[in-house]
PDB file of C-alpha atoms and ligand atoms in Angstrom:
ATOM      1  CA  MET L 263      58.097 -58.614 -39.892  1.00 41.00           C
ATOM      2  CA  PRO L 264      54.767 -56.789 -40.451  1.00 45.00           C
ATOM      3  CA  GLU L 265      52.947 -55.671 -37.362  1.00 49.00           C
ATOM      4  CA  ALA L 266      50.551 -58.407 -36.219  1.00 49.00           C
ATOM      5  CA  SER L 267      46.909 -57.608 -35.540  1.00 54.00           C
ATOM      6  CA  PRO L 268      45.986 -57.924 -31.848  1.00 52.00           C
ATOM      7  CA  GLY L 269      44.030 -61.094 -32.635  1.00 51.00           C
ATOM      8  CA  ILE L 270      47.029 -62.856 -34.128  1.00 51.00           C
ATOM      9  CA  TRP L 271      49.268 -61.516 -31.376  1.00 49.00           C
ATOM     10  CA  ALA L 272      46.951 -62.911 -28.718  1.00 47.00           C
ATOM     11  CA  ILE L 273      46.868 -66.326 -30.375  1.00 47.00           C
ATOM     12  CA  TRP L 274      50.668 -66.391 -30.551  1.00 46.00           C
ATOM     13  CA  ARG L 275      50.839 -65.701 -26.881  1.00 44.00           C
ATOM     14  CA  GLY L 276      48.225 -68.381 -26.346  1.00 46.00           C
ATOM     15  CA  PHE L 277      45.968 -66.241 -24.168  1.00 50.00           C
ATOM     16  CA  ARG L 278      43.006 -65.280 -26.243  1.00 58.00           C
ATOM     17  CA  VAL L 279      41.449 -66.851 -29.285  1.00 75.00           C
ATOM     18  CA  SER L 280      38.947 -64.092 -29.963  1.00 91.00           C
ATOM     19  CA  TYR L 281      37.888 -60.747 -28.576  1.00 95.00           C
ATOM     20  CA  VAL L 282      35.054 -58.228 -28.836  1.00 97.00           C
ATOM     21  CA  VAL L 283      35.315 -54.472 -29.360  1.00 98.00           C
ATOM     22  CA  THR L 284      32.113 -52.468 -28.877  1.00 98.00           C
ATOM     23  CA  ILE L 285      31.313 -49.032 -30.243  1.00 98.00           C
ATOM     24  CA  ASP L 286      28.144 -47.389 -28.967  1.00 96.00           C
ATOM     25  CA  GLY L 287      26.880 -43.900 -29.524  1.00 94.00           C
ATOM     26  CA  PRO L 288      24.122 -41.697 -30.897  1.00 90.00           C
ATOM     27  CA  ALA L 289      22.842 -41.502 -34.464  1.00 82.00           C
ATOM     28  CA  GLY L 290      25.190 -39.958 -36.988  1.00 82.00           C
ATOM     29  CA  ALA L 291      28.312 -39.974 -34.801  1.00 89.00           C
ATOM     30  CA  GLY L 292      30.204 -41.778 -37.558  1.00 88.00           C
ATOM     31  CA  LYS L 293      30.061 -45.135 -35.781  1.00 92.00           C
ATOM     32  CA  SER L 294      29.396 -47.207 -38.902  1.00 90.00           C
ATOM     33  CA  THR L 295      32.284 -45.907 -40.973  1.00 92.00           C
ATOM     34  CA  VAL L 296      34.649 -45.938 -38.010  1.00 96.00           C
ATOM     35  CA  ALA L 297      33.590 -49.418 -36.825  1.00 96.00           C
ATOM     36  CA  LYS L 298      33.809 -50.878 -40.338  1.00 95.00           C
ATOM     37  CA  GLU L 299      37.280 -49.462 -40.956  1.00 97.00           C
ATOM     38  CA  THR L 300      38.514 -50.422 -37.492  1.00 97.00           C
ATOM     39  CA  ALA L 301      37.361 -54.018 -38.056  1.00 96.00           C
ATOM     40  CA  LYS L 302      39.160 -54.058 -41.398  1.00 96.00           C
ATOM     41  CA  ARG L 303      42.432 -52.818 -39.908  1.00 96.00           C
ATOM     42  CA  LEU L 304      42.240 -55.272 -37.028  1.00 96.00           C
ATOM     43  CA  GLY L 305      41.439 -58.052 -39.480  1.00 95.00           C
ATOM     44  CA  ILE L 306      38.235 -59.045 -37.691  1.00 95.00           C
ATOM     45  CA  LYS L 307      34.489 -59.028 -38.461  1.00 94.00           C
ATOM     46  CA  TYR L 308      32.175 -56.034 -38.278  1.00 94.00           C
ATOM     47  CA  LEU L 309      28.756 -56.391 -36.664  1.00 95.00           C
ATOM     48  CA  ASP L 310      26.253 -53.674 -37.563  1.00 93.00           C
ATOM     49  CA  THR L 311      23.460 -54.185 -35.023  1.00 95.00           C
ATOM     50  CA  GLY L 312      21.593 -51.127 -36.343  1.00 93.00           C
ATOM     51  CA  ALA L 313      21.114 -52.954 -39.656  1.00 94.00           C
ATOM     52  CA  ILE L 314      19.315 -55.745 -37.803  1.00 95.00           C
ATOM     53  CA  TYR L 315      16.994 -53.258 -36.076  1.00 95.00           C
ATOM     54  CA  ARG L 316      16.409 -51.477 -39.374  1.00 96.00           C
ATOM     55  CA  ALA L 317      15.509 -54.722 -41.153  1.00 96.00           C
ATOM     56  CA  ILE L 318      13.080 -55.832 -38.466  1.00 96.00           C
ATOM     57  CA  ALA L 319      11.440 -52.380 -38.331  1.00 96.00           C
ATOM     58  CA  LEU L 320      10.980 -52.375 -42.094  1.00 96.00           C
ATOM     59  CA  ILE L 321       9.430 -55.818 -42.170  1.00 95.00           C
ATOM     60  CA  LEU L 322       7.102 -55.207 -39.208  1.00 95.00           C
ATOM     61  CA  HIS L 323       5.967 -51.932 -40.727  1.00 95.00           C
ATOM     62  CA  GLU L 324       5.382 -53.520 -44.128  1.00 95.00           C
ATOM     63  CA  SER L 325       3.395 -56.277 -42.426  1.00 93.00           C
ATOM     64  CA  GLU L 326       1.291 -53.513 -40.826  1.00 93.00           C
ATOM     65  CA  ILE L 327       2.182 -54.602 -37.310  1.00 92.00           C
ATOM     66  CA  GLN L 328       1.978 -51.561 -35.067  1.00 91.00           C
ATOM     67  CA  PRO L 329       4.647 -51.136 -32.375  1.00 89.00           C
ATOM     68  CA  ILE L 330       2.024 -50.957 -29.646  1.00 85.00           C
ATOM     69  CA  ASP L 331       0.846 -54.441 -28.736  1.00 81.00           C
ATOM     70  CA  ASP L 332       3.672 -56.499 -27.305  1.00 82.00           C
ATOM     71  CA  GLY L 333       1.726 -59.780 -27.631  1.00 86.00           C
ATOM     72  CA  ILE L 334       1.038 -59.330 -31.353  1.00 89.00           C
ATOM     73  CA  MET L 335       4.612 -58.200 -31.890  1.00 90.00           C
ATOM     74  CA  ARG L 336       5.967 -61.303 -30.181  1.00 91.00           C
ATOM     75  CA  GLU L 337       3.834 -63.540 -32.361  1.00 92.00           C
ATOM     76  CA  ALA L 338       5.009 -61.788 -35.516  1.00 92.00           C
ATOM     77  CA  LEU L 339       8.647 -61.830 -34.425  1.00 92.00           C
ATOM     78  CA  ALA L 340       8.526 -65.576 -33.862  1.00 91.00           C
ATOM     79  CA  LYS L 341       7.767 -65.990 -37.574  1.00 92.00           C
ATOM     80  CA  ILE L 342      10.617 -63.792 -38.794  1.00 92.00           C
ATOM     81  CA  SER L 343      14.111 -65.108 -39.335  1.00 91.00           C
ATOM     82  CA  ILE L 344      17.027 -62.732 -39.690  1.00 91.00           C
ATOM     83  CA  GLU L 345      20.439 -63.736 -40.890  1.00 89.00           C
ATOM     84  CA  LEU L 346      23.572 -61.684 -41.520  1.00 87.00           C
ATOM     85  CA  ARG L 347      25.633 -62.856 -44.457  1.00 87.00           C
ATOM     86  CA  GLY L 348      28.466 -60.483 -45.309  1.00 84.00           C
ATOM     87  CA  LYS L 349      26.785 -57.245 -46.347  1.00 86.00           C
ATOM     88  CA  ALA L 350      23.437 -58.949 -46.827  1.00 93.00           C
ATOM     89  CA  VAL L 351      20.701 -58.746 -44.213  1.00 94.00           C
ATOM     90  CA  LEU L 352      18.381 -61.642 -44.940  1.00 95.00           C
ATOM     91  CA  VAL L 353      14.841 -61.419 -43.637  1.00 94.00           C
ATOM     92  CA  ASN L 354      13.070 -64.734 -44.182  1.00 93.00           C
ATOM     93  CA  GLY L 355      15.651 -65.374 -46.886  1.00 94.00           C
ATOM     94  CA  PHE L 356      15.291 -62.017 -48.701  1.00 94.00           C
ATOM     95  CA  ASP L 357      18.099 -59.482 -48.686  1.00 96.00           C
ATOM     96  CA  VAL L 358      16.782 -56.093 -47.532  1.00 97.00           C
ATOM     97  CA  ALA L 359      20.184 -54.391 -47.174  1.00 95.00           C
ATOM     98  CA  GLY L 360      19.376 -52.056 -50.073  1.00 95.00           C
ATOM     99  CA  GLU L 361      16.137 -50.815 -48.516  1.00 96.00           C
ATOM    100  CA  ILE L 362      17.062 -50.010 -44.937  1.00 96.00           C
ATOM    101  CA  ARG L 363      19.075 -46.781 -45.323  1.00 90.00           C
ATOM    102  CA  THR L 364      16.266 -44.310 -45.902  1.00 90.00           C
ATOM    103  CA  PRO L 365      14.985 -41.461 -43.697  1.00 85.00           C
ATOM    104  CA  GLU L 366      11.743 -43.433 -43.308  1.00 94.00           C
ATOM    105  CA  VAL L 367      13.569 -46.484 -41.936  1.00 95.00           C
ATOM    106  CA  ASP L 368      15.681 -44.148 -39.711  1.00 89.00           C
ATOM    107  CA  GLU L 369      12.450 -43.156 -38.045  1.00 90.00           C
ATOM    108  CA  LEU L 370      10.800 -46.592 -38.061  1.00 94.00           C
ATOM    109  CA  SER L 371      13.824 -48.303 -36.527  1.00 93.00           C
ATOM    110  CA  SER L 372      14.010 -45.692 -33.780  1.00 87.00           C
ATOM    111  CA  ILE L 373      10.365 -46.457 -32.893  1.00 90.00           C
ATOM    112  CA  TYR L 374      10.399 -50.274 -33.208  1.00 93.00           C
ATOM    113  CA  SER L 375      13.731 -50.649 -31.424  1.00 90.00           C
ATOM    114  CA  ALA L 376      12.120 -49.161 -28.304  1.00 87.00           C
ATOM    115  CA  VAL L 377       9.732 -52.129 -28.009  1.00 90.00           C
ATOM    116  CA  PRO L 378      10.915 -54.676 -25.388  1.00 90.00           C
ATOM    117  CA  SER L 379       9.851 -57.763 -27.388  1.00 91.00           C
ATOM    118  CA  VAL L 380      11.847 -56.550 -30.399  1.00 93.00           C
ATOM    119  CA  ARG L 381      14.994 -56.110 -28.319  1.00 92.00           C
ATOM    120  CA  LYS L 382      14.490 -59.477 -26.656  1.00 91.00           C
ATOM    121  CA  ALA L 383      14.001 -61.237 -29.993  1.00 92.00           C
ATOM    122  CA  LEU L 384      17.193 -59.717 -31.406  1.00 94.00           C
ATOM    123  CA  LEU L 385      19.450 -60.170 -28.400  1.00 94.00           C
ATOM    124  CA  GLY L 386      20.275 -63.833 -29.031  1.00 91.00           C
ATOM    125  CA  LEU L 387      21.039 -63.216 -32.690  1.00 91.00           C
ATOM    126  CA  GLN L 388      23.513 -60.474 -31.797  1.00 94.00           C
ATOM    127  CA  LYS L 389      25.198 -62.454 -29.019  1.00 94.00           C
ATOM    128  CA  GLU L 390      25.629 -65.426 -31.351  1.00 91.00           C
ATOM    129  CA  GLN L 391      27.902 -63.454 -33.672  1.00 90.00           C
ATOM    130  CA  GLU L 392      30.677 -63.684 -31.089  1.00 89.00           C
ATOM    131  CA  LYS L 393      30.895 -67.433 -31.670  1.00 89.00           C
ATOM    132  CA  HIS L 394      32.238 -66.921 -35.176  1.00 85.00           C
ATOM    133  CA  GLY L 395      35.411 -65.089 -34.070  1.00 92.00           C
ATOM    134  CA  SER L 396      36.547 -61.618 -33.030  1.00 95.00           C
ATOM    135  CA  ILE L 397      34.221 -58.730 -33.831  1.00 96.00           C
ATOM    136  CA  VAL L 398      33.832 -54.984 -33.753  1.00 97.00           C
ATOM    137  CA  ALA L 399      30.177 -54.548 -32.763  1.00 97.00           C
ATOM    138  CA  GLU L 400      28.469 -51.248 -33.311  1.00 96.00           C
ATOM    139  CA  GLY L 401      25.155 -50.076 -31.869  1.00 94.00           C
ATOM    140  CA  ARG L 402      23.318 -48.463 -28.982  1.00 91.00           C
ATOM    141  CA  ASP L 403      23.681 -51.059 -26.243  1.00 93.00           C
ATOM    142  CA  VAL L 404      26.365 -53.430 -27.468  1.00 96.00           C
ATOM    143  CA  GLY L 405      28.785 -52.504 -24.680  1.00 96.00           C
ATOM    144  CA  SER L 406      26.153 -52.474 -21.948  1.00 94.00           C
ATOM    145  CA  VAL L 407      23.634 -55.233 -22.779  1.00 94.00           C
ATOM    146  CA  VAL L 408      24.767 -57.408 -25.700  1.00 95.00           C
ATOM    147  CA  PHE L 409      28.481 -57.777 -24.889  1.00 96.00           C
ATOM    148  CA  PRO L 410      28.943 -56.429 -21.338  1.00 96.00           C
ATOM    149  CA  GLY L 411      32.141 -58.481 -21.044  1.00 95.00           C
ATOM    150  CA  ALA L 412      33.730 -57.006 -24.204  1.00 97.00           C
ATOM    151  CA  GLU L 413      37.497 -56.592 -24.035  1.00 96.00           C
ATOM    152  CA  VAL L 414      37.442 -52.955 -25.228  1.00 97.00           C
ATOM    153  CA  LYS L 415      34.462 -50.600 -25.253  1.00 98.00           C
ATOM    154  CA  PHE L 416      34.054 -47.190 -26.829  1.00 98.00           C
ATOM    155  CA  PHE L 417      31.372 -44.525 -26.708  1.00 97.00           C
ATOM    156  CA  LEU L 418      31.613 -42.473 -29.860  1.00 97.00           C
ATOM    157  CA  THR L 419      29.782 -39.185 -30.021  1.00 95.00           C
ATOM    158  CA  ALA L 420      29.805 -35.726 -31.604  1.00 95.00           C
ATOM    159  CA  SER L 421      27.722 -32.589 -31.164  1.00 95.00           C
ATOM    160  CA  PRO L 422      24.292 -32.633 -32.878  1.00 95.00           C
ATOM    161  CA  GLU L 423      25.508 -29.834 -35.162  1.00 96.00           C
ATOM    162  CA  ALA L 424      28.633 -31.737 -36.234  1.00 95.00           C
ATOM    163  CA  ARG L 425      26.546 -34.857 -36.891  1.00 94.00           C
ATOM    164  CA  ALA L 426      23.937 -32.924 -38.855  1.00 95.00           C
ATOM    165  CA  GLU L 427      26.648 -31.347 -40.980  1.00 94.00           C
ATOM    166  CA  ARG L 428      28.145 -34.771 -41.790  1.00 91.00           C
ATOM    167  CA  ARG L 429      24.731 -36.191 -42.742  1.00 89.00           C
ATOM    168  CA  TYR L 430      24.033 -33.103 -44.840  1.00 93.00           C
ATOM    169  CA  LYS L 431      27.328 -33.439 -46.738  1.00 92.00           C
ATOM    170  CA  GLU L 432      26.783 -37.186 -47.212  1.00 87.00           C
ATOM    171  CA  ARG L 433      23.380 -36.605 -48.793  1.00 88.00           C
ATOM    172  CA  ILE L 434      24.657 -33.806 -51.023  1.00 94.00           C
ATOM    173  CA  ALA L 435      27.582 -35.988 -52.119  1.00 94.00           C
ATOM    174  CA  LYS L 436      25.089 -38.705 -53.087  1.00 89.00           C
ATOM    175  CA  GLY L 437      23.084 -36.152 -55.075  1.00 93.00           C
ATOM    176  CA  LYS L 438      20.126 -36.438 -52.711  1.00 88.00           C
ATOM    177  CA  PRO L 439      18.013 -33.519 -51.489  1.00 89.00           C
ATOM    178  CA  ALA L 440      19.143 -32.214 -48.109  1.00 91.00           C
ATOM    179  CA  ASP L 441      18.053 -29.540 -45.677  1.00 95.00           C
ATOM    180  CA  TYR L 442      20.484 -28.914 -42.804  1.00 96.00           C
ATOM    181  CA  ASP L 443      17.845 -27.625 -40.350  1.00 97.00           C
ATOM    182  CA  GLU L 444      15.577 -30.589 -41.022  1.00 95.00           C
ATOM    183  CA  ILE L 445      18.456 -33.038 -40.536  1.00 93.00           C
ATOM    184  CA  LEU L 446      19.488 -31.324 -37.287  1.00 94.00           C
ATOM    185  CA  ALA L 447      15.916 -31.427 -35.959  1.00 95.00           C
ATOM    186  CA  ALA L 448      15.644 -35.146 -36.848  1.00 91.00           C
ATOM    187  CA  ILE L 449      18.929 -35.903 -35.066  1.00 91.00           C
ATOM    188  CA  ILE L 450      17.836 -34.074 -31.927  1.00 92.00           C
ATOM    189  CA  GLU L 451      14.504 -35.913 -32.009  1.00 89.00           C
ATOM    190  CA  ARG L 452      16.174 -39.330 -32.429  1.00 84.00           C
ATOM    191  CA  ASP L 453      18.641 -38.553 -29.634  1.00 88.00           C
ATOM    192  CA  LYS L 454      15.714 -37.782 -27.387  1.00 88.00           C
ATOM    193  CA  ASN L 455      13.917 -41.016 -28.356  1.00 81.00           C
ATOM    194  CA  ASP L 456      17.030 -43.153 -27.986  1.00 80.00           C
ATOM    195  CA  SER L 457      18.136 -41.744 -24.624  1.00 83.00           C
ATOM    196  CA  THR L 458      14.791 -41.335 -22.878  1.00 86.00           C
ATOM    197  CA  ARG L 459      13.111 -44.578 -23.897  1.00 80.00           C
ATOM    198  CA  GLN L 460      12.436 -47.023 -21.084  1.00 82.00           C
ATOM    199  CA  THR L 461      13.886 -50.024 -22.880  1.00 80.00           C
ATOM    200  CA  ALA L 462      17.660 -49.940 -23.356  1.00 79.00           C
ATOM    201  CA  PRO L 463      18.142 -46.164 -23.374  1.00 84.00           C
ATOM    202  CA  LEU L 464      21.383 -44.966 -24.914  1.00 88.00           C
ATOM    203  CA  ILE L 465      23.931 -44.868 -22.091  1.00 91.00           C
ATOM    204  CA  ILE L 466      27.704 -44.789 -21.827  1.00 94.00           C
ATOM    205  CA  PRO L 467      28.581 -48.433 -21.003  1.00 96.00           C
ATOM    206  CA  GLU L 468      30.577 -49.067 -17.864  1.00 95.00           C
ATOM    207  CA  GLY L 469      34.265 -49.029 -18.666  1.00 96.00           C
ATOM    208  CA  ALA L 470      33.792 -47.460 -22.117  1.00 98.00           C
ATOM    209  CA  ILE L 471      36.340 -45.028 -23.510  1.00 97.00           C
ATOM    210  CA  TYR L 472      34.521 -41.770 -24.361  1.00 97.00           C
ATOM    211  CA  LEU L 473      35.456 -40.262 -27.692  1.00 97.00           C
ATOM    212  CA  ASP L 474      34.015 -36.955 -28.939  1.00 96.00           C
ATOM    213  CA  THR L 475      34.690 -36.802 -32.667  1.00 95.00           C
ATOM    214  CA  SER L 476      33.194 -33.332 -33.325  1.00 95.00           C
ATOM    215  CA  ASP L 477      36.622 -31.999 -34.259  1.00 94.00           C
ATOM    216  CA  MET L 478      38.146 -35.236 -35.507  1.00 94.00           C
ATOM    217  CA  THR L 479      38.318 -36.758 -38.943  1.00 92.00           C
ATOM    218  CA  GLU L 480      37.141 -40.335 -39.391  1.00 92.00           C
ATOM    219  CA  GLU L 481      40.750 -41.364 -39.977  1.00 96.00           C
ATOM    220  CA  GLN L 482      41.794 -39.867 -36.632  1.00 97.00           C
ATOM    221  CA  ALA L 483      38.954 -41.692 -34.853  1.00 96.00           C
ATOM    222  CA  VAL L 484      39.882 -45.009 -36.512  1.00 97.00           C
ATOM    223  CA  GLN L 485      43.540 -44.572 -35.589  1.00 97.00           C
ATOM    224  CA  PHE L 486      42.696 -43.707 -32.000  1.00 97.00           C
ATOM    225  CA  ILE L 487      40.425 -46.746 -31.598  1.00 97.00           C
ATOM    226  CA  THR L 488      42.770 -49.178 -33.358  1.00 97.00           C
ATOM    227  CA  GLU L 489      45.711 -48.072 -31.214  1.00 97.00           C
ATOM    228  CA  LYS L 490      43.679 -48.303 -28.010  1.00 97.00           C
ATOM    229  CA  VAL L 491      42.525 -51.845 -28.863  1.00 96.00           C
ATOM    230  CA  LYS L 492      46.109 -52.940 -29.525  1.00 95.00           C
ATOM    231  CA  GLU L 493      47.256 -51.288 -26.309  1.00 94.00           C
ATOM    232  CA  VAL L 494      44.558 -52.903 -24.142  1.00 93.00           C
ATOM    233  CA  LEU L 495      45.041 -56.369 -25.664  1.00 91.00           C
ATOM    234  CA  SER L 496      48.815 -56.212 -25.397  1.00 88.00           C
ATOM    235  CA  HIS L 497      48.547 -55.277 -21.703  1.00 81.00           C
ATOM    236  CA  GLU L 498      46.222 -58.230 -21.166  1.00 71.00           C
ATOM    237  CA  THR L 499      48.785 -60.593 -22.622  1.00 60.00           C
ATOM    238  CA  ASP L 500      51.781 -59.128 -20.712  1.00 59.00           C
TER     239      ASP L 500
HETATM  240  O1   DC U 665      22.787 -47.213 -35.857  1.00 87.18           O
HETATM  241  P1   DC U 665      21.545 -47.077 -36.741  1.00 87.18           P
HETATM  242  O2   DC U 665      21.187 -45.645 -37.022  1.00 87.18           O
HETATM  243  O3   DC U 665      21.627 -47.894 -38.001  1.00 87.18           O
HETATM  244  O4   DC U 665      20.337 -47.685 -35.871  1.00 87.18           O
HETATM  245  C1   DC U 665      19.014 -47.665 -36.309  1.00 87.18           C
HETATM  246  C2   DC U 665      18.075 -47.562 -35.098  1.00 87.18           C
HETATM  247  O5   DC U 665      18.142 -48.766 -34.338  1.00 87.18           O
HETATM  248  C3   DC U 665      18.358 -46.414 -34.146  1.00 87.18           C
HETATM  249  O6   DC U 665      17.191 -45.636 -33.922  1.00 87.18           O
HETATM  250  C4   DC U 665      18.731 -47.044 -32.844  1.00 87.18           C
HETATM  251  C5   DC U 665      18.347 -48.484 -32.971  1.00 87.18           C
HETATM  252  N1   DC U 665      19.374 -49.377 -32.447  1.00 87.18           N
HETATM  253  C6   DC U 665      19.197 -49.852 -31.176  1.00 87.18           C
HETATM  254  O7   DC U 665      18.229 -49.493 -30.520  1.00 87.18           O
HETATM  255  N2   DC U 665      20.118 -50.730 -30.664  1.00 87.18           N
HETATM  256  C7   DC U 665      21.179 -51.112 -31.381  1.00 87.18           C
HETATM  257  N3   DC U 665      22.059 -51.969 -30.851  1.00 87.18           N
HETATM  258  C8   DC U 665      21.371 -50.607 -32.684  1.00 87.18           C
HETATM  259  C9   DC U 665      20.453 -49.735 -33.191  1.00 87.18           C
END
């Protein structure tokens, strides 16, 4: 018999219908690739919370709404609807998934995601995703704020140099211009923004398993996480 995914196993045992795995960590730690692949191997959904922040940052910026006045931001946010549909990120019905992975949106999302009204507006949308079944959620505060009760939590990180090298190689592989020193400086700057901001600073969530992937391949990280999830869930059902 093929090995059952933890989700199926838990249903067989009648203990758990769905579960949440969270992966938090700094920019460029490989979270997206690892979270996506982990979700695939576990046979559950992948929730990219960064994509939601990217989409909202893009739309607020394009609407010329500065991230300074919380009142104006709140008003604007009330008029924006965001929906995740597979790979599509629909903002007021338009898919912006193809426009949110640029260095400009890297920077914009880091700025807008530090605004309390933005985080508040997006919290409900993220929490809701749990209702549709088991998920691997990836972000900056998914294990601490969005899903504090998650069954298994990870904090995935790597040295700034290792992360810059990965980004550099990614860009080169895509035929895009890349400057290692510039990428490294941007990563250090974003780390500083994300961990020193007053609203939801990047922290290691309570109970999270810390994984430094500087000297690991993505495959090794995926295997480690998948095995840990199976181990934790099988202990819960013992
Ligand atoms: O993971 P990412 O690079 O796609 O995230 C884009 C930005 O959004 C990043 O600056 C951090 C922010 N973010 C956040 O504040 N909280 C999340 N749960 C996810 C992303």
